[in-house]
Tab-separated table of C-alpha atoms in Angstrom:
chain	number	residue	atom	x	y	z
A	1	MET	CA	-10.330	-23.441	-0.522
A	2	LYS	CA	-7.448	-22.083	1.587
A	3	THR	CA	-6.457	-25.619	2.561
A	4	GLU	CA	-6.057	-26.667	-1.072
A	5	ILE	CA	-4.004	-23.556	-1.899
A	6	ASN	CA	-1.830	-24.152	1.168
A	7	ARG	CA	-1.149	-27.670	-0.103
A	8	ILE	CA	0.038	-26.235	-3.410
A	9	ALA	CA	2.343	-23.855	-1.507
A	10	ALA	CA	3.739	-26.714	0.603
A	11	LYS	CA	4.406	-28.756	-2.522
A	12	ALA	CA	6.138	-25.782	-4.162
A	13	ILE	CA	8.410	-25.356	-1.136
A	14	LYS	CA	9.234	-29.047	-0.901
A	15	ASN	CA	10.385	-29.269	-4.498
A	16	ARG	CA	11.577	-26.061	-6.149
A	17	LYS	CA	11.655	-27.815	-9.539
A	18	GLU	CA	8.162	-29.288	-9.275
A	19	VAL	CA	6.095	-28.768	-12.452
A	20	PHE	CA	2.360	-28.395	-11.770
A	21	THR	CA	0.287	-30.137	-14.429
A	22	SER	CA	-3.169	-29.885	-12.825
A	23	LEU	CA	-4.280	-26.589	-11.283
A	24	ALA	CA	-7.515	-25.566	-13.011
A	25	HIS	CA	-9.682	-27.645	-10.643
A	26	HIS	CA	-8.672	-25.253	-7.843
A	27	ILE	CA	-10.638	-22.480	-9.594
A	28	THR	CA	-13.910	-23.116	-7.757
A	29	LEU	CA	-17.160	-21.212	-7.253
A	30	GLU	CA	-15.992	-20.376	-3.755
A	31	LEU	CA	-12.709	-18.910	-5.016
A	32	LEU	CA	-14.517	-16.892	-7.699
A	33	TRP	CA	-16.922	-15.449	-5.122
A	34	ASP	CA	-14.059	-14.618	-2.765
A	35	SER	CA	-12.248	-12.854	-5.636
A	36	LEU	CA	-15.392	-10.910	-6.547
A	37	ARG	CA	-15.842	-9.708	-2.965
A	38	LYS	CA	-12.319	-8.241	-2.994
A	39	ILE	CA	-13.077	-5.980	-5.967
A	40	PRO	CA	-14.190	-2.489	-4.786
A	41	LEU	CA	-17.753	-1.485	-5.683
A	42	GLN	CA	-16.486	1.673	-7.440
A	43	SER	CA	-14.201	-0.249	-9.810
A	44	SER	CA	-14.176	0.842	-13.450
A	45	VAL	CA	-16.290	-1.228	-15.813
A	46	GLY	CA	-15.015	-3.015	-18.913
A	47	VAL	CA	-16.349	-3.145	-22.456
A	48	ASP	CA	-19.621	-4.795	-21.305
A	49	ASN	CA	-20.448	-1.961	-18.835
A	50	GLN	CA	-21.223	-4.512	-16.101
A	51	ASP	CA	-20.396	-3.134	-12.643
A	52	VAL	CA	-19.528	-5.033	-9.456
A	53	LYS	CA	-23.055	-4.809	-8.041
A	54	ARG	CA	-24.583	-6.386	-11.129
A	55	ALA	CA	-21.842	-9.029	-11.267
A	56	LYS	CA	-22.725	-10.073	-7.712
A	57	GLU	CA	-26.429	-10.257	-8.543
A	58	GLU	CA	-25.776	-12.477	-11.568
A	59	PHE	CA	-22.969	-14.520	-9.995
A	60	SER	CA	-24.901	-17.808	-9.979
A	61	ILE	CA	-25.328	-17.557	-13.763
A	62	TRP	CA	-21.953	-16.510	-15.117
A	63	SER	CA	-19.748	-18.289	-12.540
A	64	VAL	CA	-20.905	-21.768	-13.632
A	65	GLU	CA	-20.408	-20.845	-17.291
A	66	ILE	CA	-16.900	-19.503	-16.590
A	67	ILE	CA	-15.743	-22.665	-14.825
A	68	SER	CA	-17.242	-24.890	-17.513
A	69	ALA	CA	-15.564	-22.877	-20.294
A	70	LEU	CA	-12.249	-22.921	-18.403
A	71	HIS	CA	-12.159	-26.723	-18.149
A	72	ARG	CA	-13.168	-27.198	-21.788
A	73	ARG	CA	-10.615	-24.549	-22.857
A	74	ARG	CA	-13.421	-22.584	-24.466
A	75	TYR	CA	-13.127	-19.384	-22.442
A	76	ARG	CA	-12.186	-16.361	-24.529
A	77	PRO	CA	-11.580	-13.140	-22.599
A	78	PRO	CA	-13.296	-10.036	-23.997
A	79	PRO	CA	-11.088	-7.161	-25.212
A	80	LEU	CA	-9.930	-4.663	-22.625
A	81	ARG	CA	-11.192	-1.091	-22.493
A	82	ARG	CA	-8.317	1.344	-23.037
A	83	THR	CA	-8.158	4.511	-20.975
A	84	TYR	CA	-5.364	6.922	-20.086
A	85	ILE	CA	-4.230	8.338	-16.745
A	86	PRO	CA	-1.702	11.145	-16.148
A	87	LYS	CA	1.940	10.262	-15.511
A	88	ILE	CA	3.352	11.993	-12.452
A	89	GLY	CA	5.540	14.902	-13.508
A	90	LYS	CA	5.052	14.259	-17.242
A	91	ALA	CA	2.854	15.628	-20.002
A	92	GLN	CA	2.150	12.256	-21.627
A	93	LYS	CA	-0.369	9.820	-20.183
A	94	ARG	CA	-0.093	6.170	-19.151
A	95	PRO	CA	-2.306	3.672	-21.053
A	96	ILE	CA	-4.429	1.473	-18.778
A	97	SER	CA	-6.367	-1.527	-20.106
A	98	ILE	CA	-9.453	-2.352	-18.034
A	99	PRO	CA	-10.874	-5.904	-18.166
A	100	THR	CA	-14.540	-6.651	-17.560
A	101	ILE	CA	-15.518	-7.381	-13.957
A	102	VAL	CA	-16.107	-11.072	-14.736
A	103	ASP	CA	-12.733	-11.396	-16.458
A	104	ARG	CA	-11.058	-9.563	-13.577
A	105	VAL	CA	-12.604	-12.032	-11.122
A	106	LEU	CA	-11.196	-14.975	-13.081
A	107	GLN	CA	-7.787	-13.291	-13.276
A	108	LYS	CA	-7.758	-12.729	-9.501
A	109	ALA	CA	-8.714	-16.370	-8.892
A	110	VAL	CA	-5.925	-17.658	-11.164
A	111	VAL	CA	-3.430	-15.264	-9.546
A	112	GLU	CA	-4.464	-16.573	-6.111
A	113	VAL	CA	-3.591	-20.120	-7.157
A	114	LEU	CA	-0.360	-19.199	-8.986
A	115	ASN	CA	0.822	-17.013	-6.106
A	116	ALA	CA	0.916	-20.122	-3.924
A	117	ILE	CA	3.652	-21.409	-6.239
A	118	TYR	CA	5.537	-18.282	-7.225
A	119	GLU	CA	5.651	-16.692	-3.767
A	120	LYS	CA	7.955	-19.559	-2.850
A	121	ASP	CA	10.121	-18.909	-5.916
A	122	PHE	CA	10.377	-15.104	-5.851
A	123	LEU	CA	13.399	-13.678	-4.044
A	124	ASP	CA	13.260	-11.361	-1.041
A	125	CYS	CA	14.687	-8.538	-3.147
A	126	SER	CA	11.461	-8.100	-5.174
A	127	PHE	CA	8.489	-6.047	-3.987
A	128	GLY	CA	5.351	-4.730	-5.611
A	129	GLY	CA	2.399	-6.765	-6.862
A	130	ARG	CA	3.057	-9.408	-4.222
A	131	PRO	CA	0.968	-10.268	-1.147
A	132	LYS	CA	2.114	-8.457	2.016
A	133	ARG	CA	4.976	-6.717	0.206
A	134	SER	CA	4.592	-2.960	0.025
A	135	ALA	CA	6.524	0.020	-1.262
A	136	HIS	CA	7.326	0.873	2.364
A	137	GLN	CA	9.049	-2.501	2.759
A	138	ALA	CA	11.119	-1.866	-0.368
A	139	LEU	CA	12.103	1.569	0.955
A	140	ALA	CA	12.919	0.159	4.412
A	141	THR	CA	15.092	-2.585	2.880
A	142	LEU	CA	17.017	-0.057	0.793
A	143	HIS	CA	17.376	2.238	3.822
A	144	LYS	CA	18.822	-0.561	5.976
A	145	ALA	CA	21.221	-1.702	3.242
A	146	ILE	CA	22.713	1.796	2.964
A	147	ILE	CA	22.789	2.459	6.716
A	148	ALA	CA	23.900	-0.899	8.082
A	149	ARG	CA	25.947	-2.398	5.234
A	150	LYS	CA	29.049	-1.444	3.244
A	151	VAL	CA	27.479	0.664	0.520
A	152	SER	CA	29.296	3.452	-1.327
A	153	TRP	CA	27.818	3.349	-4.855
A	154	ILE	CA	24.242	3.016	-6.069
A	155	TYR	CA	22.908	2.165	-9.504
A	156	GLU	CA	19.305	3.368	-9.831
A	157	ALA	CA	17.346	2.312	-12.910
A	158	ASP	CA	13.944	2.216	-14.530
A	159	LEU	CA	12.763	0.237	-17.540
A	160	LYS	CA	11.449	2.020	-20.623
A	161	ASN	CA	7.820	1.213	-21.537
A	162	PHE	CA	8.106	-1.924	-19.428
A	163	PHE	CA	4.629	-3.444	-19.746
A	164	GLY	CA	4.463	-2.614	-23.445
A	165	SER	CA	7.872	-4.159	-24.225
A	166	LEU	CA	7.563	-7.623	-22.697
A	167	ASP	CA	8.049	-10.449	-25.152
A	168	GLN	CA	5.006	-12.736	-25.030
A	169	GLU	CA	6.937	-15.801	-26.186
A	170	TRP	CA	9.371	-15.385	-23.312
A	171	ILE	CA	6.468	-14.955	-20.888
A	172	GLU	CA	4.992	-18.272	-21.991
A	173	ARG	CA	8.397	-19.984	-21.751
A	174	PHE	CA	9.002	-18.639	-18.241
A	175	VAL	CA	5.560	-19.738	-17.037
A	176	THR	CA	6.072	-23.295	-18.331
A	177	HIS	CA	9.072	-23.720	-16.018
A	178	ARG	CA	6.552	-24.280	-13.228
A	179	ILE	CA	3.101	-24.512	-14.836
A	180	GLN	CA	2.142	-27.082	-17.477
A	181	ASP	CA	-1.596	-27.340	-16.972
A	182	PRO	CA	-2.829	-26.812	-20.574
A	183	ARG	CA	-6.009	-25.094	-19.331
A	184	ILE	CA	-4.066	-22.463	-17.371
A	185	LEU	CA	-1.497	-21.990	-20.165
A	186	THR	CA	-4.257	-21.512	-22.749
A	187	LEU	CA	-5.936	-18.988	-20.486
A	188	ILE	CA	-2.731	-16.962	-20.041
A	189	LYS	CA	-2.035	-17.008	-23.778
A	190	ARG	CA	-5.543	-15.734	-24.549
A	191	TRP	CA	-5.243	-12.984	-21.955
A	192	LEU	CA	-2.071	-11.817	-23.669
A	193	LYS	CA	-3.804	-11.828	-27.077
A	194	ALA	CA	-7.172	-10.398	-25.932
A	195	GLY	CA	-6.612	-7.003	-27.569
A	196	VAL	CA	-7.804	-3.580	-26.443
A	197	LEU	CA	-10.849	-1.554	-27.483
A	198	GLU	CA	-9.957	2.055	-28.247
A	199	GLU	CA	-12.180	4.563	-30.068
A	200	GLY	CA	-14.511	1.788	-31.152
A	201	GLU	CA	-11.792	-0.370	-32.745
A	202	ILE	CA	-10.161	-3.510	-31.359
A	203	GLN	CA	-6.370	-3.320	-31.504
A	204	GLN	CA	-4.345	-6.518	-31.307
A	205	THR	CA	-1.563	-6.877	-28.729
A	206	PRO	CA	1.234	-8.953	-30.304
A	207	GLN	CA	3.747	-7.605	-27.790
A	208	GLY	CA	3.690	-6.643	-24.117
A	209	ILE	CA	1.136	-7.126	-21.364
A	210	PRO	CA	-1.921	-4.850	-21.229
A	211	GLN	CA	-1.447	-3.014	-17.934
A	212	GLY	CA	-4.518	-2.966	-15.706
A	213	GLY	CA	-5.560	-6.523	-14.847
A	214	PRO	CA	-4.373	-8.630	-11.866
A	215	ILE	CA	-2.652	-11.151	-14.149
A	216	SER	CA	-0.431	-8.480	-15.743
A	217	VAL	CA	1.329	-7.725	-12.448
A	218	LEU	CA	2.028	-11.388	-11.691
A	219	LEU	CA	3.330	-12.081	-15.220
A	220	SER	CA	5.592	-9.022	-15.075
A	221	ASN	CA	7.051	-10.234	-11.773
A	222	ILE	CA	7.643	-13.701	-13.256
A	223	TYR	CA	9.359	-12.089	-16.242
A	224	LEU	CA	11.723	-9.970	-14.151
A	225	HIS	CA	12.309	-12.816	-11.710
A	226	TYR	CA	14.016	-14.773	-14.492
A	227	VAL	CA	15.459	-11.840	-16.420
A	228	LEU	CA	16.859	-9.706	-13.578
A	229	ASP	CA	16.456	-11.124	-10.069
A	230	LEU	CA	18.031	-14.534	-10.645
A	231	TRP	CA	20.641	-13.093	-13.017
A	232	ILE	CA	21.870	-10.563	-10.440
A	233	GLU	CA	21.704	-13.091	-7.583
A	234	LYS	CA	23.201	-16.153	-9.316
A	235	VAL	CA	25.374	-14.733	-12.115
A	236	MET	CA	26.531	-11.223	-11.214
A	237	LYS	CA	26.960	-11.368	-7.425
A	238	PRO	CA	29.573	-14.176	-7.546
A	239	LYS	CA	31.647	-11.961	-9.880
A	240	MET	CA	31.679	-9.035	-7.436
A	241	ARG	CA	34.583	-8.276	-5.097
A	242	GLY	CA	32.482	-6.574	-2.432
A	243	GLU	CA	28.984	-6.525	-0.980
A	244	VAL	CA	26.000	-6.080	-3.314
A	245	TYR	CA	22.345	-5.425	-2.396
A	246	TYR	CA	19.478	-5.348	-4.860
A	247	VAL	CA	15.932	-3.994	-4.348
A	248	ARG	CA	13.217	-4.069	-7.036
A	249	TYR	CA	9.685	-2.708	-6.987
A	250	LEU	CA	8.015	-3.828	-10.226
A	251	ASP	CA	10.136	-2.173	-12.951
A	252	ASP	CA	11.987	0.276	-10.650
A	253	PHE	CA	15.143	-1.156	-9.158
A	254	VAL	CA	18.233	-0.112	-7.221
A	255	VAL	CA	21.532	-1.964	-6.842
A	256	CYS	CA	23.901	-0.999	-4.001
A	257	PHE	CA	27.652	-1.683	-4.218
A	258	GLN	CA	30.629	-1.560	-1.924
A	259	TYR	CA	33.103	-0.965	-4.764
A	260	HIS	CA	32.954	1.261	-7.828
A	261	SER	CA	34.471	-1.453	-10.044
A	262	ASP	CA	31.570	-3.800	-9.229
A	263	ALA	CA	29.082	-1.096	-10.163
A	264	LEU	CA	30.821	-0.508	-13.485
A	265	LEU	CA	30.771	-4.238	-14.225
A	266	LEU	CA	27.002	-4.428	-13.730
A	267	GLN	CA	26.506	-1.237	-15.732
A	268	GLN	CA	28.423	-2.833	-18.613
A	269	GLU	CA	26.484	-6.091	-18.614
A	270	ILE	CA	22.938	-5.092	-17.779
A	271	SER	CA	22.001	-3.512	-21.119
A	272	LYS	CA	23.048	-6.675	-22.962
A	273	ARG	CA	21.046	-8.819	-20.572
A	274	LEU	CA	17.897	-6.706	-20.894
A	275	GLY	CA	18.249	-6.425	-24.670
A	276	LYS	CA	18.126	-10.203	-24.985
A	277	PHE	CA	14.586	-10.079	-23.537
A	278	SER	CA	13.316	-7.004	-25.463
A	279	LEU	CA	13.803	-4.631	-22.538
A	280	GLU	CA	15.548	-1.273	-22.475
A	281	LEU	CA	16.657	1.093	-19.718
A	282	GLU	CA	15.023	4.513	-19.429
A	283	ALA	CA	18.062	6.749	-19.896
A	284	SER	CA	16.597	9.736	-18.041
A	285	LYS	CA	15.985	7.646	-14.908
A	286	THR	CA	19.100	5.475	-14.951
A	287	ARG	CA	22.419	6.539	-13.417
A	288	LEU	CA	25.294	5.470	-11.204
A	289	ILE	CA	25.939	7.722	-8.202
A	290	GLU	CA	28.213	7.791	-5.193
A	291	PHE	CA	25.989	7.511	-2.140
A	292	GLY	CA	26.607	6.442	1.431
A	293	ARG	CA	28.526	7.352	4.569
A	294	PHE	CA	31.626	8.550	2.640
A	295	ALA	CA	29.783	10.366	-0.161
A	296	ASP	CA	29.814	13.755	1.606
A	297	ARG	CA	33.556	13.564	2.319
A	298	ASP	CA	34.418	12.530	-1.255
A	299	ALA	CA	32.145	15.167	-2.791
A	300	LYS	CA	33.843	17.922	-0.765
A	301	ALA	CA	37.245	16.690	-1.924
A	302	LYS	CA	36.057	16.916	-5.533
A	303	ARG	CA	34.229	20.218	-4.869
A	304	GLU	CA	30.976	18.681	-6.030
A	305	LYS	CA	27.489	18.368	-4.618
A	306	VAL	CA	26.414	15.109	-3.035
A	307	LYS	CA	24.013	13.281	-5.318
A	308	VAL	CA	20.493	12.403	-4.200
A	309	LEU	CA	18.690	9.123	-4.802
A	310	TYR	CA	15.118	8.869	-6.132
A	311	PHE	CA	13.047	5.791	-5.330
A	312	LEU	CA	9.271	5.203	-5.293
A	313	GLY	CA	8.370	8.873	-5.061
A	314	PHE	CA	10.915	9.656	-2.319
A	315	GLN	CA	14.123	11.672	-2.446
A	316	LEU	CA	16.876	10.153	-0.312
A	317	TYR	CA	19.919	12.242	0.615
A	318	CYS	CA	23.008	11.880	2.799
A	319	SER	CA	22.732	13.614	6.155
A	320	LYS	CA	23.992	13.527	9.741
A	321	SER	CA	22.267	12.984	13.065
A	322	HIS	CA	22.611	15.310	16.071
A	323	ASN	CA	25.515	13.125	17.215
A	324	GLY	CA	27.309	13.564	13.910
A	325	ASN	CA	26.608	10.020	12.711
A	326	PHE	CA	25.654	9.238	9.137
A	327	LYS	CA	21.940	8.996	8.390
A	328	ILE	CA	19.670	9.076	5.353
A	329	GLY	CA	17.311	11.990	4.992
A	330	VAL	CA	13.969	11.348	3.304
A	331	LYS	CA	11.744	13.820	1.482
A	332	THR	CA	8.789	13.636	-0.858
A	333	GLU	CA	10.003	13.932	-4.445
A	334	LYS	CA	9.344	17.395	-5.927
A	335	THR	CA	7.227	16.107	-8.815
A	336	ARG	CA	5.000	14.250	-6.313
A	337	LEU	CA	4.668	17.431	-4.254
A	338	ARG	CA	3.578	19.428	-7.300
A	339	THR	CA	1.070	16.679	-8.111
A	340	ILE	CA	-0.528	16.673	-4.648
A	341	HIS	CA	-0.646	20.504	-4.594
A	342	LEU	CA	-2.424	20.473	-7.953
A	343	LYS	CA	-4.793	17.757	-6.750
A	344	ILE	CA	-5.771	19.761	-3.672
A	345	THR	CA	-6.221	23.071	-5.503
A	346	THR	CA	-8.321	21.386	-8.208
A	347	LEU	CA	-10.452	19.649	-5.576
A	348	LEU	CA	-11.029	22.829	-3.569
A	349	ARG	CA	-12.062	24.818	-6.640
A	350	LYS	CA	-14.502	22.048	-7.499
A	351	ILE	CA	-16.130	21.642	-4.058
A	352	ARG	CA	-15.924	25.161	-2.606
A	353	HIS	CA	-19.716	25.711	-2.871
A	354	ARG	CA	-20.621	22.463	-1.136
A	355	PRO	CA	-21.503	22.238	2.597
A	356	LEU	CA	-18.471	22.566	4.871
A	357	CYS	CA	-18.895	19.064	6.301
A	358	GLU	CA	-18.638	17.592	2.783
A	359	GLN	CA	-15.592	19.718	2.002
A	360	GLU	CA	-13.845	18.627	5.208
A	361	LYS	CA	-14.492	14.974	4.418
A	362	ALA	CA	-13.181	15.265	0.838
A	363	ILE	CA	-10.043	17.232	1.821
A	364	ASN	CA	-9.165	14.927	4.708
A	365	SER	CA	-9.586	11.883	2.481
A	366	VAL	CA	-6.838	13.230	0.181
A	367	LEU	CA	-4.589	14.260	3.071
A	368	ARG	CA	-5.026	10.931	4.845
A	369	GLY	CA	-3.986	8.984	1.747
A	370	HIS	CA	-0.935	11.192	1.250
A	371	TYR	CA	0.151	10.938	4.891
A	372	GLN	CA	-0.300	7.168	4.835
A	373	TYR	CA	2.170	6.745	1.984
A	374	TYR	CA	4.606	9.613	2.554
A	375	GLY	CA	4.536	9.536	6.363
A	376	VAL	CA	8.064	8.153	6.585
A	377	VAL	CA	10.546	9.049	9.305
A	378	GLY	CA	12.381	12.242	8.363
A	379	ASN	CA	9.598	13.514	6.117
A	380	PHE	CA	7.383	15.173	8.735
A	381	ASN	CA	8.330	18.754	7.798
A	382	THR	CA	7.289	18.198	4.176
A	383	LEU	CA	3.957	16.786	5.341
A	384	TYR	CA	3.434	19.754	7.644
A	385	CYS	CA	4.130	22.178	4.782
A	386	LEU	CA	1.427	20.391	2.778
A	387	TYR	CA	-0.977	20.717	5.719
A	388	ARG	CA	-0.303	24.468	5.941
A	389	PHE	CA	-0.668	24.846	2.166
A	390	THR	CA	-4.051	23.117	2.307
A	391	GLU	CA	-5.141	25.257	5.237
A	392	ARG	CA	-4.277	28.484	3.390
A	393	TYR	CA	-5.796	27.397	0.085
A	394	TRP	CA	-9.053	26.303	1.721
A	395	HIS	CA	-9.311	29.809	3.183
A	396	LYS	CA	-8.729	31.240	-0.291
A	397	ALA	CA	-11.331	28.916	-1.829
A	398	LEU	CA	-13.969	29.777	0.784
A	399	SER	CA	-13.258	33.493	0.316
A	400	SER	CA	-13.854	33.220	-3.449
A	401	ARG	CA	-17.350	31.760	-3.266
A	402	SER	CA	-18.829	35.177	-4.085
A	403	GLN	CA	-17.677	38.718	-4.813
A	404	LYS	CA	-18.419	39.837	-1.238
A	405	GLY	CA	-17.591	36.546	0.374
A	406	TYR	CA	-14.136	37.307	1.816
A	407	LEU	CA	-13.654	35.292	4.979
A	408	ASN	CA	-11.512	36.873	7.675
A	409	TRP	CA	-9.122	34.677	9.613
A	410	ILE	CA	-11.049	34.930	12.900
A	411	LYS	CA	-14.126	33.344	11.293
A	412	TYR	CA	-11.960	30.869	9.397
A	413	ARG	CA	-10.318	29.708	12.643
A	414	LYS	CA	-13.757	28.980	14.060
A	415	ILE	CA	-14.556	26.932	10.945
A	416	LEU	CA	-11.323	24.961	11.432
A	417	GLU	CA	-12.285	24.263	15.051
A	418	LYS	CA	-15.591	22.765	13.915
A	419	PHE	CA	-14.281	21.144	10.730
A	420	PRO	CA	-10.586	20.447	11.412
A	421	LEU	CA	-8.164	19.422	8.712
A	422	LYS	CA	-6.248	16.225	9.389
A	423	LYS	CA	-2.819	16.986	10.805
A	424	PRO	CA	0.225	15.073	9.543
A	425	SER	CA	1.421	11.909	11.246
A	426	LEU	CA	4.085	9.306	10.496
A	427	SER	CA	2.782	5.957	9.299
A	428	MET	CA	6.339	4.566	9.250
A	429	PRO	CA	8.493	5.773	12.164
A	430	TYR	CA	12.072	4.576	12.558
A	431	SER	CA	11.145	1.539	14.670
A	432	ARG	CA	8.649	0.311	12.070
A	433	MET	CA	11.132	0.904	9.248
A	434	ASN	CA	13.567	-1.505	10.916
A	435	GLN	CA	10.821	-4.105	11.316
A	436	LEU	CA	9.783	-3.908	7.649
A	437	ALA	CA	13.280	-4.275	6.183
A	438	LYS	CA	13.782	-7.605	4.362
A	439	LEU	CA	17.517	-7.789	4.883
């Protein structure tokens, strides 16, 4: 299986304009099983209520039917189950469309094959939804561009209702640049038109990509590859007088400039470019700021505060090292801090009557996940404040288990010795940040 996919990748590298007309035969029973094994057992079920365990038990039945239907172009994906999750720092919720486990397996298998082609096409500036390309790499690349290159202005932007705004006709046109297997094209078109089940009614999806399935992330990256990445790299950069660096993580992107005039030129053109493809900038998250080694000096001359940069849940600010050299400070964004505080307090109120060993395991699971993502060089103090907050609130939660259940700190310290909370650590120190940068 891997050998065949590697051959596709080699062919894609050899000829960047190669059009692949026969790919469906690479969707094999082996690839389907491998895709099924990668889906976590606790994954949400779709409209058929079939979980991962049951899908594995019945694999020999449905897998043969899926492959047969794919080759005869008879496969019709079931509607997606609509659910909503909270948006960080906002009152409204984000719509998520959950495919059935079987449909998710087929999507993952198709994505595996298409990735062999598109990973050779995608530029180094794009991160998110790609194999071995993480948010930490995007952050490290941005960090290195500001520190080591001539950067004085930054344009940070976000796209409004990105997944819901994508034009399906453009998606199909972009895909056909490289893929012309009618079986794969039919499958993608039917995934776009599958519809979502909400409150017992199936709603059609004439526009956008239902966010939640593996195929939606790949299609969104293909869309922005043609709409933004290539446009900035091939059209806008040659027009610039100075250095320009571009980093995108899904629909969040940052463009770094040496000169203010170059930044203004992009700011003028980008809305027109996005509008042509039914996209719009989120005004509240889009701005041009002065940022870099001279930002502090210029802000003092203007008697203004130095602006901060927000990217992927982090707050970046201009600072100085002990030697007086320019450096970038990194903190967890305030809205993310409020979210993790709320998550911990809600969890502790919920589990305070459970055995202490269970409470320790649940709390440390949350802390470990937070440290893993936000454990970036320069952010240790914020992580330690979270650790201390958790320590104090656990004491409060244990003391509120009954009216006479106040726990003094001597006894609580003994509990912490037996059931210690996980202390903060950096998952991305400075040395690792330099290694991850794609610049």
